[in-house]
PDB file of C-alpha atoms in Angstrom:
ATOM      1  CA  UNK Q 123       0.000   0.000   0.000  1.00 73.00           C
ATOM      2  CA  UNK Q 124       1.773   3.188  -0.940  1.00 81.00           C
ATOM      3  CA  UNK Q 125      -0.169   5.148   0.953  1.00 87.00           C
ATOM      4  CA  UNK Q 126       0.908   3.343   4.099  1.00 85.00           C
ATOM      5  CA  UNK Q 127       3.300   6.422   5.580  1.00 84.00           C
ATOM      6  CA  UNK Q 128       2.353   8.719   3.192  1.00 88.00           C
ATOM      7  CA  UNK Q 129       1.031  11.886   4.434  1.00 90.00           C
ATOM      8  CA  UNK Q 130      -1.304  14.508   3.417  1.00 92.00           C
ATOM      9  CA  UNK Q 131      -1.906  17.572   5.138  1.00 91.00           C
ATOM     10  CA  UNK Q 132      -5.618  18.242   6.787  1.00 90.00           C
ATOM     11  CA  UNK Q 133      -8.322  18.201   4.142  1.00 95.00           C
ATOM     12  CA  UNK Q 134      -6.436  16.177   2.077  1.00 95.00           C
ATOM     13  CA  UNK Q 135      -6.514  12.662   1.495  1.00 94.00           C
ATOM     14  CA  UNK Q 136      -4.155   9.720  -0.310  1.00 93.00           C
ATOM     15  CA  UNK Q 137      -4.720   8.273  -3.519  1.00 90.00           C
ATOM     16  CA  UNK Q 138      -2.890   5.978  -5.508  1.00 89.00           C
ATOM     17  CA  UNK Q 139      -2.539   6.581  -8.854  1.00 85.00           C
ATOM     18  CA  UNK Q 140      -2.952   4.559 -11.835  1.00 80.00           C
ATOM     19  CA  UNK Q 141       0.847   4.284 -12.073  1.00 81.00           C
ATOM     20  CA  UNK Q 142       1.034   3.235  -8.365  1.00 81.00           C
ATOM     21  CA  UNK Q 143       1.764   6.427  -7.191  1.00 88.00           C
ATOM     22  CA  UNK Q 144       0.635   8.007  -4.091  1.00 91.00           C
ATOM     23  CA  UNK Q 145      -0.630  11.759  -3.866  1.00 91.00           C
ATOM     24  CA  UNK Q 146      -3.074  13.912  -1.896  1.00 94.00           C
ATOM     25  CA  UNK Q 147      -6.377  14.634  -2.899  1.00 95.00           C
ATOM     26  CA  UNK Q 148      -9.335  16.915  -1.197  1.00 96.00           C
ATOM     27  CA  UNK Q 149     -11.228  15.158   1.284  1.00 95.00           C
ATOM     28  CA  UNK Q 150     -14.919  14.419   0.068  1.00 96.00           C
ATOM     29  CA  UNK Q 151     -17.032  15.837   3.154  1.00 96.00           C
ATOM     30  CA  UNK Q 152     -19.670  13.570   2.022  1.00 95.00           C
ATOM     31  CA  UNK Q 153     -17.539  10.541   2.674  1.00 95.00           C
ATOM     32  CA  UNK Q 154     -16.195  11.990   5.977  1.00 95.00           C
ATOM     33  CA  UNK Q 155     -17.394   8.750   9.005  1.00 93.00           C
ATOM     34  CA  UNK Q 156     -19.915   9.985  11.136  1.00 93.00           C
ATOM     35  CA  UNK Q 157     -19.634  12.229  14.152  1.00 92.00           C
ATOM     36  CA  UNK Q 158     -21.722  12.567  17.716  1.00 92.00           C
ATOM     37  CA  UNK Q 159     -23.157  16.120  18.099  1.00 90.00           C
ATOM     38  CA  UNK Q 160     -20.296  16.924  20.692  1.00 88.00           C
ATOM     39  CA  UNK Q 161     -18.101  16.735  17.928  1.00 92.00           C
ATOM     40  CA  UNK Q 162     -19.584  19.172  15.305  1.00 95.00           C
ATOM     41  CA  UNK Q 163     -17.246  21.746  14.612  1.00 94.00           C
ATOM     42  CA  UNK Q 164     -18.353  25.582  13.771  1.00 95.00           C
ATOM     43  CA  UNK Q 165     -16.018  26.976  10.716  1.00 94.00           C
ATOM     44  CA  UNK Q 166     -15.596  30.865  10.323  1.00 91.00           C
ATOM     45  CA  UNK Q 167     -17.822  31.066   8.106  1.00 94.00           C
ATOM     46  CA  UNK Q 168     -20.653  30.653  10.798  1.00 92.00           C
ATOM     47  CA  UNK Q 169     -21.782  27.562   9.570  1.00 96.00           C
ATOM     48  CA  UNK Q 170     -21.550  23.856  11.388  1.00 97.00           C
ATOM     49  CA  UNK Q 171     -20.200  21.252  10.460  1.00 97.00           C
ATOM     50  CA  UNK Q 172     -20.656  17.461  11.244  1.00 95.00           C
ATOM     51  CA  UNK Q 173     -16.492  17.348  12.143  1.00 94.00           C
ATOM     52  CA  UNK Q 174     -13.178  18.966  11.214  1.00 95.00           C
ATOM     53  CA  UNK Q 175     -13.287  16.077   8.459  1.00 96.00           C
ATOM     54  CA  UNK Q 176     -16.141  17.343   6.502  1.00 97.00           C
ATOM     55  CA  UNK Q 177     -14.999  21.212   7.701  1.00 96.00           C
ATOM     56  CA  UNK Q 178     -11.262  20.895   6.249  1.00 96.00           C
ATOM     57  CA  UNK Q 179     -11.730  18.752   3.468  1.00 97.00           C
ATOM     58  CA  UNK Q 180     -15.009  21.563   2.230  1.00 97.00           C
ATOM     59  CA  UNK Q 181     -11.683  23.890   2.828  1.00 96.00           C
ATOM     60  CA  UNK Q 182      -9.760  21.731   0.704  1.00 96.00           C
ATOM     61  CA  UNK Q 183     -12.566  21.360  -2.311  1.00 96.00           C
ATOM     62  CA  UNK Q 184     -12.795  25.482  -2.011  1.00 96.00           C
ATOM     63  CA  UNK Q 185      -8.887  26.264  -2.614  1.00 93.00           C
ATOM     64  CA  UNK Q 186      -7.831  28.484  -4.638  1.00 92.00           C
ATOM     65  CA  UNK Q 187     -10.956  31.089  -3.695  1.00 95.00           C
ATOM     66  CA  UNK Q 188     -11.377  33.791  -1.084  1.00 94.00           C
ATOM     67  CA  UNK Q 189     -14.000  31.498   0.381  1.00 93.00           C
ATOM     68  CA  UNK Q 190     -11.369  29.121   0.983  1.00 93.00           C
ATOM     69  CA  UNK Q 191      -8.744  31.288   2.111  1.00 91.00           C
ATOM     70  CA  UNK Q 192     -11.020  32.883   4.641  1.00 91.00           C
ATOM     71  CA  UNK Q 193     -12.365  29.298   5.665  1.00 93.00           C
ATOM     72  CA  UNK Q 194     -11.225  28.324   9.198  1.00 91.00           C
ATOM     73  CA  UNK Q 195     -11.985  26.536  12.512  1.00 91.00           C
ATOM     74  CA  UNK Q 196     -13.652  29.189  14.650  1.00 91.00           C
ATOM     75  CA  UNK Q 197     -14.607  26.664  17.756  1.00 92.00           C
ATOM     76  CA  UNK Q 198     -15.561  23.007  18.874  1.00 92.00           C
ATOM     77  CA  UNK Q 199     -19.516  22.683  18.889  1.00 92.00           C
ATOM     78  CA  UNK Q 200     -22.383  23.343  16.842  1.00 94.00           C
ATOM     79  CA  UNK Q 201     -22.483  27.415  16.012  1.00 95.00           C
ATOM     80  CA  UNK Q 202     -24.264  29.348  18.283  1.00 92.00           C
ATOM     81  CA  UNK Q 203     -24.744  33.182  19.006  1.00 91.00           C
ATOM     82  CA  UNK Q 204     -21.627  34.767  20.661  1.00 88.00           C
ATOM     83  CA  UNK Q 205     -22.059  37.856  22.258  1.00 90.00           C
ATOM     84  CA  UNK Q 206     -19.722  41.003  21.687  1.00 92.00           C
ATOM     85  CA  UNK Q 207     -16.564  41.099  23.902  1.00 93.00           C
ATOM     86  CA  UNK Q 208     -17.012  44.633  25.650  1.00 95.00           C
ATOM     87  CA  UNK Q 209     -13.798  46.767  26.841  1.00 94.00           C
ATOM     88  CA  UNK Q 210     -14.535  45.809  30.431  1.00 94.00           C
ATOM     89  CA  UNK Q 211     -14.898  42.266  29.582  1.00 93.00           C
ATOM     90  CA  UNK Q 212     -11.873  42.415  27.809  1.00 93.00           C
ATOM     91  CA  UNK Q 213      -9.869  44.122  30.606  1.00 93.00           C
ATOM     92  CA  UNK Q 214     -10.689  41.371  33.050  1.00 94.00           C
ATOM     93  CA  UNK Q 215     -10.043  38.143  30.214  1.00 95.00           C
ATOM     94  CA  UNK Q 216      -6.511  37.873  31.377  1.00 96.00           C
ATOM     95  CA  UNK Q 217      -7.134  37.569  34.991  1.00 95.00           C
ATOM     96  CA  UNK Q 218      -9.310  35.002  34.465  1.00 94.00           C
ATOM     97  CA  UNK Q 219      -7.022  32.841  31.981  1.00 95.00           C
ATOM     98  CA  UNK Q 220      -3.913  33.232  34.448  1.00 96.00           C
ATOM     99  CA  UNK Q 221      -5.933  31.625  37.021  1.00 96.00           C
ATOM    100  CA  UNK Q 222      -6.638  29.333  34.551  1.00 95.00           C
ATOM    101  CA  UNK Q 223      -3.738  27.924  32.983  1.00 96.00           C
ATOM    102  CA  UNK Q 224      -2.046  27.910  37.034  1.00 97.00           C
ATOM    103  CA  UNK Q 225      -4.699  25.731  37.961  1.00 96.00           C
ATOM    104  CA  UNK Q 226      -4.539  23.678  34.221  1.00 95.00           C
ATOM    105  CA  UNK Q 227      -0.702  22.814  35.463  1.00 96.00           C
ATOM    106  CA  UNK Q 228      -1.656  22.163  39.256  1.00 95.00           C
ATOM    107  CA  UNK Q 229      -4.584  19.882  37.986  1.00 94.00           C
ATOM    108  CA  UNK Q 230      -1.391  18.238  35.996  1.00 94.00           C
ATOM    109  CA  UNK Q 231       0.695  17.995  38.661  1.00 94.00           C
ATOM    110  CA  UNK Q 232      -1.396  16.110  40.749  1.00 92.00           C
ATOM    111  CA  UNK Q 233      -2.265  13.437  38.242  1.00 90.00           C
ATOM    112  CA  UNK Q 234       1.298  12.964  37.794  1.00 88.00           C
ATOM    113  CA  UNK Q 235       1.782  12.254  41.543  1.00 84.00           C
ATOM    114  CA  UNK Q 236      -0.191   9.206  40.559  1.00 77.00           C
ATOM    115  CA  UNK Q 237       1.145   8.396  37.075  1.00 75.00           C
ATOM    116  CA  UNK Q 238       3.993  10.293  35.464  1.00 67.00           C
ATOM    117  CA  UNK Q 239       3.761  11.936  31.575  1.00 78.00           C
ATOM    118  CA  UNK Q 240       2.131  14.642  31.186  1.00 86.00           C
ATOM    119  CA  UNK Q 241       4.788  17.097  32.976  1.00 92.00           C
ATOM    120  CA  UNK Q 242       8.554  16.421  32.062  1.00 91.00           C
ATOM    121  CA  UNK Q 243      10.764  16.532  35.244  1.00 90.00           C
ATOM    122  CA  UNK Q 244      11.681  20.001  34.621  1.00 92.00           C
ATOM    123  CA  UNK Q 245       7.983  20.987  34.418  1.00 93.00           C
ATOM    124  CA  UNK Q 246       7.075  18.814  37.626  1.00 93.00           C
ATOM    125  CA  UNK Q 247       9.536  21.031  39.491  1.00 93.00           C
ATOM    126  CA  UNK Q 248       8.604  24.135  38.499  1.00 95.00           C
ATOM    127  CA  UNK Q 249       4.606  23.126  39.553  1.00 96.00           C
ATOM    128  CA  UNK Q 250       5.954  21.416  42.710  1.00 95.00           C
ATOM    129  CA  UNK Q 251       6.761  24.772  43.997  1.00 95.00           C
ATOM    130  CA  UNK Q 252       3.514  26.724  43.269  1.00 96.00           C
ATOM    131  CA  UNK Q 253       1.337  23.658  44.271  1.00 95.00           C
ATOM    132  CA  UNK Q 254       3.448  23.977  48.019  1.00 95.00           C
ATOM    133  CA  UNK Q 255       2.819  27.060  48.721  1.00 95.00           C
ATOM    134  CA  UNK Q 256       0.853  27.667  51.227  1.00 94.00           C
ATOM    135  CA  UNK Q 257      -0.449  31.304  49.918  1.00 94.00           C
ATOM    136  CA  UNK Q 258      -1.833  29.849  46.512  1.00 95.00           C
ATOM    137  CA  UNK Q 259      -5.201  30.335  45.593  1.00 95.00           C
ATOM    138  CA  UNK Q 260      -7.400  27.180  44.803  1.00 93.00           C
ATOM    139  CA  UNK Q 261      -9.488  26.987  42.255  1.00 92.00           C
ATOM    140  CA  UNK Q 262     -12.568  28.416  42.283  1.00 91.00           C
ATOM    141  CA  UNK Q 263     -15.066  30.722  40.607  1.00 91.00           C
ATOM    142  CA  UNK Q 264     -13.259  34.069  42.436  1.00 94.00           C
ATOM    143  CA  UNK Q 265     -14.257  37.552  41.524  1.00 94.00           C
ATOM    144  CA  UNK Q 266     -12.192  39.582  39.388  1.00 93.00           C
ATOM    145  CA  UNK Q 267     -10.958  41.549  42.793  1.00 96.00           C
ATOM    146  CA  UNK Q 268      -9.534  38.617  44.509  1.00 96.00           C
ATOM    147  CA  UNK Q 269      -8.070  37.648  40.945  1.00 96.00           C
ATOM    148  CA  UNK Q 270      -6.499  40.898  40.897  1.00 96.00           C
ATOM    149  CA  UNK Q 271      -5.263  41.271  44.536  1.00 97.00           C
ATOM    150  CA  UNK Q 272      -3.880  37.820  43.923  1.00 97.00           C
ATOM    151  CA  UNK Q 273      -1.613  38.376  40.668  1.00 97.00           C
ATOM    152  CA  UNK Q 274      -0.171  41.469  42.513  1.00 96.00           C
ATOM    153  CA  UNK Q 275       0.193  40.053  46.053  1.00 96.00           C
ATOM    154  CA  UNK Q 276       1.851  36.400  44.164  1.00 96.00           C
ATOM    155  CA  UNK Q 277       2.542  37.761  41.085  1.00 97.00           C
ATOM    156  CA  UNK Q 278       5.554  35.036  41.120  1.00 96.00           C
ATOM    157  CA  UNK Q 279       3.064  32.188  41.005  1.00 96.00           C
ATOM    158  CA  UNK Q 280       1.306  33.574  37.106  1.00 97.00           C
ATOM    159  CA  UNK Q 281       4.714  33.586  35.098  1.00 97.00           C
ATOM    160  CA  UNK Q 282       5.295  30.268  34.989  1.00 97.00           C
ATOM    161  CA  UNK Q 283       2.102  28.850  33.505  1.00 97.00           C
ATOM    162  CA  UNK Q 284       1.406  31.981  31.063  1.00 97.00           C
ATOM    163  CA  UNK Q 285       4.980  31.016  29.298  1.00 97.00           C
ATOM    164  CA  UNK Q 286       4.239  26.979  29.509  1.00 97.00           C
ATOM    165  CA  UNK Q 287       1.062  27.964  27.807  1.00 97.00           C
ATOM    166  CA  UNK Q 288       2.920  30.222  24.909  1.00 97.00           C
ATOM    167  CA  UNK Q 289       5.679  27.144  24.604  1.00 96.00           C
ATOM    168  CA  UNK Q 290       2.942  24.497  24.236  1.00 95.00           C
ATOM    169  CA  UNK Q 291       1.272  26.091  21.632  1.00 96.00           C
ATOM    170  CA  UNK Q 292       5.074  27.038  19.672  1.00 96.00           C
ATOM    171  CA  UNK Q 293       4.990  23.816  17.782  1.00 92.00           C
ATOM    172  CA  UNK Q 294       4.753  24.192  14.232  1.00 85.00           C
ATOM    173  CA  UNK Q 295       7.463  25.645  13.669  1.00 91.00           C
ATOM    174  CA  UNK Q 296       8.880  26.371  17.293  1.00 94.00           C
ATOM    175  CA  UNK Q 297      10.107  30.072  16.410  1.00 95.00           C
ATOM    176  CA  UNK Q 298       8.703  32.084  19.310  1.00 95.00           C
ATOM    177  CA  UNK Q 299       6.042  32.917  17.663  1.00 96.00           C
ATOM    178  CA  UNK Q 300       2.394  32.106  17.546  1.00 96.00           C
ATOM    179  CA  UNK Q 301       0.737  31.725  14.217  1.00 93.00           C
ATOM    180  CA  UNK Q 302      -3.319  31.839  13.527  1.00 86.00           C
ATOM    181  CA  UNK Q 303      -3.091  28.029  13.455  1.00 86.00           C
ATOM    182  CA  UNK Q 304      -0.791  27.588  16.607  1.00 93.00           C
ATOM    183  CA  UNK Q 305      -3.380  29.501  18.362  1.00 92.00           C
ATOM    184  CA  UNK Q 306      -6.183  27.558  17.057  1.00 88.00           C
ATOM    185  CA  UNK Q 307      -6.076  24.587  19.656  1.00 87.00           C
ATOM    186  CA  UNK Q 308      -6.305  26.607  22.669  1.00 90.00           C
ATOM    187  CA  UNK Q 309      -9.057  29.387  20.887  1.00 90.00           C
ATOM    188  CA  UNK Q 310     -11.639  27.180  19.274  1.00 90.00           C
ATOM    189  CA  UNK Q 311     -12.266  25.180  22.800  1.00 89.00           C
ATOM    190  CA  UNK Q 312     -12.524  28.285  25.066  1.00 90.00           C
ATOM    191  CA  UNK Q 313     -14.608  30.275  22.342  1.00 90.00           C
ATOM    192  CA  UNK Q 314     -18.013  28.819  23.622  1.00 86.00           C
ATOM    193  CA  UNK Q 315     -16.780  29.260  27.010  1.00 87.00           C
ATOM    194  CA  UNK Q 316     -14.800  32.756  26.955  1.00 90.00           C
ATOM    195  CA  UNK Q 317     -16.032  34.926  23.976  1.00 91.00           C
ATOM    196  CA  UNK Q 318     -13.533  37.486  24.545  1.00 93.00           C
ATOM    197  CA  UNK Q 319     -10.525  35.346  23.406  1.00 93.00           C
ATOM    198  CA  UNK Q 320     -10.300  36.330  19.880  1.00 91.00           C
ATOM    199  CA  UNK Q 321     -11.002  39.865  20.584  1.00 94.00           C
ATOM    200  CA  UNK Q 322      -7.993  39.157  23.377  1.00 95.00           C
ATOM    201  CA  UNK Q 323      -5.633  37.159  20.639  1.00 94.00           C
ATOM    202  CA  UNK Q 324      -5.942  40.034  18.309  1.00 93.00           C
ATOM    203  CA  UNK Q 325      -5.166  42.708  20.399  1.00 95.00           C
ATOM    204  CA  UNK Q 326      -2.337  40.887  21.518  1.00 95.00           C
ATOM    205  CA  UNK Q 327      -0.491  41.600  18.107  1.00 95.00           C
ATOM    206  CA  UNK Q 328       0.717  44.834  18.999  1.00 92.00           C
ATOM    207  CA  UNK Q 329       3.092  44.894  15.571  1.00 94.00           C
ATOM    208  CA  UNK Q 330      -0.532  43.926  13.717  1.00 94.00           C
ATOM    209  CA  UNK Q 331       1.366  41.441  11.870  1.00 95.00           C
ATOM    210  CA  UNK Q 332      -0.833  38.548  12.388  1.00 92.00           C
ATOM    211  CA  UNK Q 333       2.019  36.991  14.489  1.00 96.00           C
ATOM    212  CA  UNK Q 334       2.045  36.771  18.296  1.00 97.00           C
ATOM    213  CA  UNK Q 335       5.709  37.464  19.907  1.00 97.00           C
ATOM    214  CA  UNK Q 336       6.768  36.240  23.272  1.00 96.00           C
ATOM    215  CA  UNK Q 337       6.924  39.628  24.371  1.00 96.00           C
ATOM    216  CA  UNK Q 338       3.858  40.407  23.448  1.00 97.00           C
ATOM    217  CA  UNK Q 339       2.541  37.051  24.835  1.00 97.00           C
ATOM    218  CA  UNK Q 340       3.280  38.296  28.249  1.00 97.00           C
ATOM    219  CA  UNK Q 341       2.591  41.916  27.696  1.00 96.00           C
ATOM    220  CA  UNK Q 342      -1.206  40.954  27.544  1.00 96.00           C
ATOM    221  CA  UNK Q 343      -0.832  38.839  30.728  1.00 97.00           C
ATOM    222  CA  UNK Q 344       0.939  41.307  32.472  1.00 96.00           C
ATOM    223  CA  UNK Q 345       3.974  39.838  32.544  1.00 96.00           C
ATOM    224  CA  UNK Q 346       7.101  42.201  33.107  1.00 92.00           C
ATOM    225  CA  UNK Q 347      10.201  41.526  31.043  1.00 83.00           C
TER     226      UNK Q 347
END
C-alpha cells in the first residue's frame, strides 16, 4: 500500500494513482465517518459542520478562492450566538485565563503524583513549587478583585504557567512565535466558554502582523520583562 506512511496535510486525502503512485487529494465531506453532536465543529464562516473532516476537506474542495482562504476553525460545537466582547470584559479576560492555565498545570501535577507523563521533570519542578505554597489560591469561581489582589500580592506564582502555555502552543514551527493556526487549539475550545478570546488574541499583536511574539505574549498577561 503506498499510501501506508504517506502523508497529506488536513483536508487532504491519499490516492494511488494509476501508475502506483501516491498523492493527496481533497477530502470528500460527504464521505467523511460519522460524528456525535459533541463533535460538530463551527467553521468561520458561521456555519456547522458534522467534524473537522467534513470542515477541512469543504476547505480543501474550495482552494484556490477567497471562500477558501477565509475558511477556518472558529470553535468546537455546533455554532451558536456569541455575544460582543465589551472593553470591560476584555480588561478582566486575562485575569481570568492566568488563574486558569495555574490551575490547568496544578490539575497536571497532581495526576502525575499518581502516574507520570504529562509534565517532564523540569515541568514537575517548576509546579511542585507553586502547588506547596501555602499562599496559593485554589481553584474556584473568584471575583475579578480577589483575581487581581492575587496576581499582585503572588505575582511570582502567574509567570510560569502563562509562558508553559505560549511554549505548548510554539509547535509548528517552534520560532517564538504564535501563528493563527498555533493559536487555534487553545481558541476554538474556550470560544463557547470565553467569547472574549479572539477579541484578546488580536489585540495581543501589537506589531498587527498577524504573528504573536513572546513579548507580546506576556505583555497581555501582564507579565514584566
Amino acid at each position: 500500500d503506498t499510501c501506508r506512511n504517506f502523508k497529506c496535510k488536513r483536508g487532504k486525502v491519499c490516492h494511488t494513482e494509476k501508475q502506483g503512485k501516491p498523492q493527496c487529494i481533497c477530502q470528500d465531506p460527504a464521505a467523511c465517518p460519522p460524528t456525535k453532536d459533541y463533535e460538530h465543529v463551527c467553521g468561520t464562516d458561521n456555519k456547522t459542520y458534522d467534524g473537522t473532516c467534513q470542515l477541512f476537506g469543504t476547505k480543501c474542495q474550495l482552494e484556490g478562492t477567497k471562500m477558501g482562504r477565509q475558511l477556518h476553525l472558529d470553535y468546537m460545537g455546533s455554532c451558536k450566538f456569541i455575544p460582543p466582547c465589551t472593553d470591560y470584559e476584555v480588561e478582566q479576560f486575562p485575569l481570568r485565563m492566568r488563574d486558569w492555565l495555574k490551575n490547568i498545570l496544578i490539575q497536571y501535577y497532581e495526576r502525575d503524583l499518581n502516574t507520570s507523563g504529562i509534565l517532564t521533570e523540569k515541568q514537575r519542578n517548576k509546579v511542585k513549587k507553586i502547588y506547596q505554597n501555602d499562599k496559593r489560591l485554589v481553584a474556584g469561581d473568584h471575583p475579578v478583585e480577589l483575581l487581581l489582589h492575587d496576581f499582585e500580592k503572588n505575582y511570582y506564582m502567574y509567570v510560569y504557567p502563562v509562558h508553559w502555555q505560549f511554549h505548548q502552543l510554539d509547535q509548528h514551527p517552534v520560532d517564538r512565535l504564535l501563528t493563527h493556526s498555533e493559536l487555534a487549539p487553545l481558541r476554538a475550545s474556550l470560544v463557547p466558554m470565553e467569547h472574549c478570546i479572539t477579541r484578546f488574541f488580536q489585540e495581543c499583536d501589537g506589531d498587527q502582523d498577524k504573528l504573536i511574539a513572546l513579548k507580546e505574549w506576556c505583555h497581555c498577561f501582564g507579565i514584566k520583562e
